[in-house]
Each structure stands twice: as C-alpha cells, then as structure tokens.
PDB file of C-alpha atoms and ligand atoms in Angstrom:
ATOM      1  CA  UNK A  23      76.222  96.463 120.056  1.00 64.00           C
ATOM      2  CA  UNK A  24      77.325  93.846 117.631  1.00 88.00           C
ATOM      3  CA  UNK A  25      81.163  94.219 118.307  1.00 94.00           C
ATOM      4  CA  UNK A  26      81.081  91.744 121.486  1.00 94.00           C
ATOM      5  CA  UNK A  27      80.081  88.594 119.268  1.00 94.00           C
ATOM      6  CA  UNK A  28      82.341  89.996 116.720  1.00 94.00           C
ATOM      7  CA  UNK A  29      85.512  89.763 119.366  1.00 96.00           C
ATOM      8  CA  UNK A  30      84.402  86.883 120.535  1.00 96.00           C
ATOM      9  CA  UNK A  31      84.509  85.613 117.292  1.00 95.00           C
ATOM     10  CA  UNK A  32      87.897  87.106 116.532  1.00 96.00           C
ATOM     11  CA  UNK A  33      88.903  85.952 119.711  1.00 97.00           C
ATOM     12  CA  UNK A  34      88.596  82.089 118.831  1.00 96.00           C
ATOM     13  CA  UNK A  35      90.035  82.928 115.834  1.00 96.00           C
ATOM     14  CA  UNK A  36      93.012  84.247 117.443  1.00 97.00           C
ATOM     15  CA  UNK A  37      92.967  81.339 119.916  1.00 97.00           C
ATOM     16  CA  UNK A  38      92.989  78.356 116.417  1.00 96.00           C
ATOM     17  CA  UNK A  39      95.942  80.707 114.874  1.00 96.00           C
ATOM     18  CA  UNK A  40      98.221  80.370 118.098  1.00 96.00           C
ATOM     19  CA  UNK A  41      97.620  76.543 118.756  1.00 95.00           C
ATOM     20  CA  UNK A  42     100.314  75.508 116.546  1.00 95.00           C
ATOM     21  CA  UNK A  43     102.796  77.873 118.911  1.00 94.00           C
ATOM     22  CA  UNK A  44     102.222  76.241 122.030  1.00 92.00           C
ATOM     23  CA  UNK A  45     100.361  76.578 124.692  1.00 90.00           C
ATOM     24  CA  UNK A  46     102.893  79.656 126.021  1.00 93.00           C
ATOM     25  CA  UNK A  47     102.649  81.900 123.189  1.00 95.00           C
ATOM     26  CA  UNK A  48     100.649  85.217 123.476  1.00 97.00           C
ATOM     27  CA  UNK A  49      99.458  87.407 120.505  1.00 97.00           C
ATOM     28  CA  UNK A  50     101.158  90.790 121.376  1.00 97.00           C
ATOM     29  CA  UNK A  51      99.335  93.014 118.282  1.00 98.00           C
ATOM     30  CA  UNK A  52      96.081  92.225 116.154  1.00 98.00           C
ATOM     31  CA  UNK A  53      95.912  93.580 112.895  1.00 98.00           C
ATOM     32  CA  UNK A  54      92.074  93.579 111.630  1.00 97.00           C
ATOM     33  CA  UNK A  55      90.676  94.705 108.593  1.00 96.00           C
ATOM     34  CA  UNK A  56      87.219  96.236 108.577  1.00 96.00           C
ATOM     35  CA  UNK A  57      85.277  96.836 105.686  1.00 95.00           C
ATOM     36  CA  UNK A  58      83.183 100.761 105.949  1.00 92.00           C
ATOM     37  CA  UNK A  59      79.961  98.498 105.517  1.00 92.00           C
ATOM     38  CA  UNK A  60      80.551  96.139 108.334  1.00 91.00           C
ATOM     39  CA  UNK A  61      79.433  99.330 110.890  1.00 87.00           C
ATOM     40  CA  UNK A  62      82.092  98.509 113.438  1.00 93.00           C
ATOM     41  CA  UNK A  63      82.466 101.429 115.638  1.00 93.00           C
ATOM     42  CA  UNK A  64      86.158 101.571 116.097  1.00 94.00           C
ATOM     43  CA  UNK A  65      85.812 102.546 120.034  1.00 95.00           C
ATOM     44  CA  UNK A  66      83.462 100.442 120.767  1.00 96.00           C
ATOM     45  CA  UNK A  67      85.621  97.270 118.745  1.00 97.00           C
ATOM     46  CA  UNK A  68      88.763  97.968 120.877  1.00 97.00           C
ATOM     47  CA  UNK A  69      86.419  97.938 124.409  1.00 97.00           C
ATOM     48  CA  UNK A  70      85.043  94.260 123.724  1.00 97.00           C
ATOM     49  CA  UNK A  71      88.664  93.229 122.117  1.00 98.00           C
ATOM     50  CA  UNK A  72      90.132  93.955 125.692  1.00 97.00           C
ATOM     51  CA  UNK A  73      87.058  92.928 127.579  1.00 97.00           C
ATOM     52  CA  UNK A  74      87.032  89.562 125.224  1.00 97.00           C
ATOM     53  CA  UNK A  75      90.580  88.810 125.408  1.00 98.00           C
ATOM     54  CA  UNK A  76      90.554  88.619 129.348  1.00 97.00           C
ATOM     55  CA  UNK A  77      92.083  85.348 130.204  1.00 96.00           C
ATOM     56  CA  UNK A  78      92.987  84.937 126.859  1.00 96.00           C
ATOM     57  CA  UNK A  79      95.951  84.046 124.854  1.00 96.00           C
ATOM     58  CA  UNK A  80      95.415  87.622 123.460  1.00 97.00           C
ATOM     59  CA  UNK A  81      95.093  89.234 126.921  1.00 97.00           C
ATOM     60  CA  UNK A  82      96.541  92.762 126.746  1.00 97.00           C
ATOM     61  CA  UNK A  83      97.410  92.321 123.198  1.00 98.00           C
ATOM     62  CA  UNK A  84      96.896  95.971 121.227  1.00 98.00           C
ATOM     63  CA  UNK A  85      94.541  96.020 118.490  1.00 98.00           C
ATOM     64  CA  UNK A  86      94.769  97.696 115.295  1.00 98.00           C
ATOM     65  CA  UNK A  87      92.323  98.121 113.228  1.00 97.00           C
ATOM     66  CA  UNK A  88      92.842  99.203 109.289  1.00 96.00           C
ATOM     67  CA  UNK A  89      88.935 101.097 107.966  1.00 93.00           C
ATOM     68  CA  UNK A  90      89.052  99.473 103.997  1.00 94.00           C
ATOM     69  CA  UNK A  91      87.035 102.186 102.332  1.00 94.00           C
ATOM     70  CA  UNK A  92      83.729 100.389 100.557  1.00 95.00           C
ATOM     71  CA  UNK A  93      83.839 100.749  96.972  1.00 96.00           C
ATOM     72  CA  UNK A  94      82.034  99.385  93.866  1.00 96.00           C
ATOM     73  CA  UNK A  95      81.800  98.703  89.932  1.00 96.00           C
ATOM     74  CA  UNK A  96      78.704 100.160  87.942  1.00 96.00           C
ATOM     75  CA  UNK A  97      77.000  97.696  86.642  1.00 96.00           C
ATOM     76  CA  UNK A  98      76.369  99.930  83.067  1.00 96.00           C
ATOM     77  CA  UNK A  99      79.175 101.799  82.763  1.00 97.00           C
ATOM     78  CA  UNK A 100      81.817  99.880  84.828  1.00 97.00           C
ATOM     79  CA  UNK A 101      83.855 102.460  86.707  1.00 96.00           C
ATOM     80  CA  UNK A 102      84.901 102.121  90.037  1.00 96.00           C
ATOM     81  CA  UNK A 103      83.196 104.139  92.717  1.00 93.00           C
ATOM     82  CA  UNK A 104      83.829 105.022  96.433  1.00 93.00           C
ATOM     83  CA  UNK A 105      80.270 104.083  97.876  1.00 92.00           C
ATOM     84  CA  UNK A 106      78.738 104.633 101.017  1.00 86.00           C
ATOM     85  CA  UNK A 107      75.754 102.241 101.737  1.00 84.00           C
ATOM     86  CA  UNK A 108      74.926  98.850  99.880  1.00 83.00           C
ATOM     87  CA  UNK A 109      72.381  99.817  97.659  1.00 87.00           C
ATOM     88  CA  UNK A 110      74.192 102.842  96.252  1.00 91.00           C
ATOM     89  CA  UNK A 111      73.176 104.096  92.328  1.00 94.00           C
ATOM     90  CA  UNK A 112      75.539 105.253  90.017  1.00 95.00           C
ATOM     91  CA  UNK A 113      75.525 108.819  89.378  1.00 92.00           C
ATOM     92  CA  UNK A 114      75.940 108.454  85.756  1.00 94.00           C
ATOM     93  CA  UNK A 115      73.551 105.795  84.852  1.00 96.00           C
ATOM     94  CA  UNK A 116      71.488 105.377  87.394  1.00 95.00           C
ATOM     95  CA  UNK A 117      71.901 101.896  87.547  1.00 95.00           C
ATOM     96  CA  UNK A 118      73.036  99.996  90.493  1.00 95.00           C
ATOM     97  CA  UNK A 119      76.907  99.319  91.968  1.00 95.00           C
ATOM     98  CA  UNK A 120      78.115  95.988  92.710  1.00 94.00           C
ATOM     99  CA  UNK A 121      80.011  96.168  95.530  1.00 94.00           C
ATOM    100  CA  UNK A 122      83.849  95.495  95.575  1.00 95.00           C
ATOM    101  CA  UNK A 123      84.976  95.886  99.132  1.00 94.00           C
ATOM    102  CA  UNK A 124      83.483  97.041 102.514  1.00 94.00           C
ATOM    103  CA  UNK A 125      81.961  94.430 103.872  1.00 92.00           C
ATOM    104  CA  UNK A 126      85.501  93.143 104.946  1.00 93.00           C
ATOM    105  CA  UNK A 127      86.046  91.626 108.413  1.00 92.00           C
ATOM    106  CA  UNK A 128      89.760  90.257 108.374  1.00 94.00           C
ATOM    107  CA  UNK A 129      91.831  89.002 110.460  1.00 96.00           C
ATOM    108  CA  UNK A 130      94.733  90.347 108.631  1.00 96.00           C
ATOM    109  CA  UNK A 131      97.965  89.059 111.376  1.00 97.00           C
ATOM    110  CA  UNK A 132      99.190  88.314 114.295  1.00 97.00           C
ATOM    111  CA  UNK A 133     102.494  89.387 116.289  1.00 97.00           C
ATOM    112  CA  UNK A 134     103.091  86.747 118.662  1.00 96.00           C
ATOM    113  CA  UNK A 135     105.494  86.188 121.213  1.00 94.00           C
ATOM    114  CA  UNK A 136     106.647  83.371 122.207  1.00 86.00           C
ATOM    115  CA  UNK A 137     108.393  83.104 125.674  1.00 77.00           C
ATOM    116  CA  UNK A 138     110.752  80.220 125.171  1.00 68.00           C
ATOM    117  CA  UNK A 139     112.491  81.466 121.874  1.00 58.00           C
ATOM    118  CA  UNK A 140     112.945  84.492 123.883  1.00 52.00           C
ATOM    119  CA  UNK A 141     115.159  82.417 126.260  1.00 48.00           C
ATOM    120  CA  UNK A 142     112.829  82.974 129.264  1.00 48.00           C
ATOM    121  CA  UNK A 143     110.987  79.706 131.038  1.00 45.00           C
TER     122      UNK A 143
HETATM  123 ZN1   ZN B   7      77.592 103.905  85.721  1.00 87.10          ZN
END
C-alpha cells in the first residue's frame, strides 16, 4: 500500500505550508489532486491521511480528494485522448500518446484555521 508514504509525504507538506501561520494554526480541509495514473485508491488515501495526521497540525482535518482524468496527445496525429494506462496507442495511428495529465499528485490548498484571529486564546 503506497498511500502511507504518500500521506506522510503530504503530511510534511502540509506541516512547511502552515509554518508561516504559527505554531496554533490547524489545516481544517485538504484539497489534493490525484492524477488516474498515480493508482491512489481513494479509501485507502483517506485511512493513512487520518492515521498520518495524528498529532498533527492536520489532525482531524477532512480530506478531499479531486480524480484528474489521465489524458494524452498522439504523437502522429495530435488529438487529445482520454487514456487509461501509460503506454496507451492511438487508435487511429497506431502510434504512441504522450501523456498530458494523470500522473498528478497535488497538493492543490489548504483551509486553515487559525485560533487567535478567531478571537479565542
Ligand atoms: Zn493519432
């Protein structure tokens, strides 16, 4: 299951984006973008987002996570193509497709809240 080290590493990525907010701010939603190539079971990504954000500035935080559809240009004929694995062959010509998107892993934003401009201590 490669979605643990995946939240882990969106987890410290999380972490570096709040730093600037203090050491009381708390990400509240996670917006991630994840290309169809990446393989990220979507289940299995929000179980190690919760179990990797324990103790975390992004304890508790929701995730949301936005599927970006892989597509690709033909290398001959140059139209755009939904695709569905890497090495996928133009109908048309036969020749390969270059891909465009899918393999997308994004941290895309952050909602953060932030405790003292809320007027609490
Ligand atoms: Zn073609």
């Amino acid at each position: 299951m490669h979605e643990m080290s995946l939240a882990m590493g969106l987890m410290r990525e999380i972490e570096r984006q709040l730093e600037p907010y203090g050491p009381e701010a708390r990400a509240t939603r996670v917006f991630l973008e994840v290309g169809g190539l990446r393989a990220v079971v979507p289940e299995a990504m929000q179980l190690c987002f919760r179990a990797a954000a324990q103790g975390t500035v992004a304890e508790g935080a929701e995730l949301v996570i936005e599927q970006i559809a892989p597509r690709g240009r033909c290398v001959g004929c140059g139209r755009e193509r939904e695709i569905d694995h890497r090495l996928f062959l133009c109908p048309d010509c036969d020749l390969p497709v270059r891909l465009l998107t899918g393999e997308e892993l994004l941290l895309r934003s952050i909602e953060i809240e932030e405790p003292e401009r809320k007027g609490h201590k």
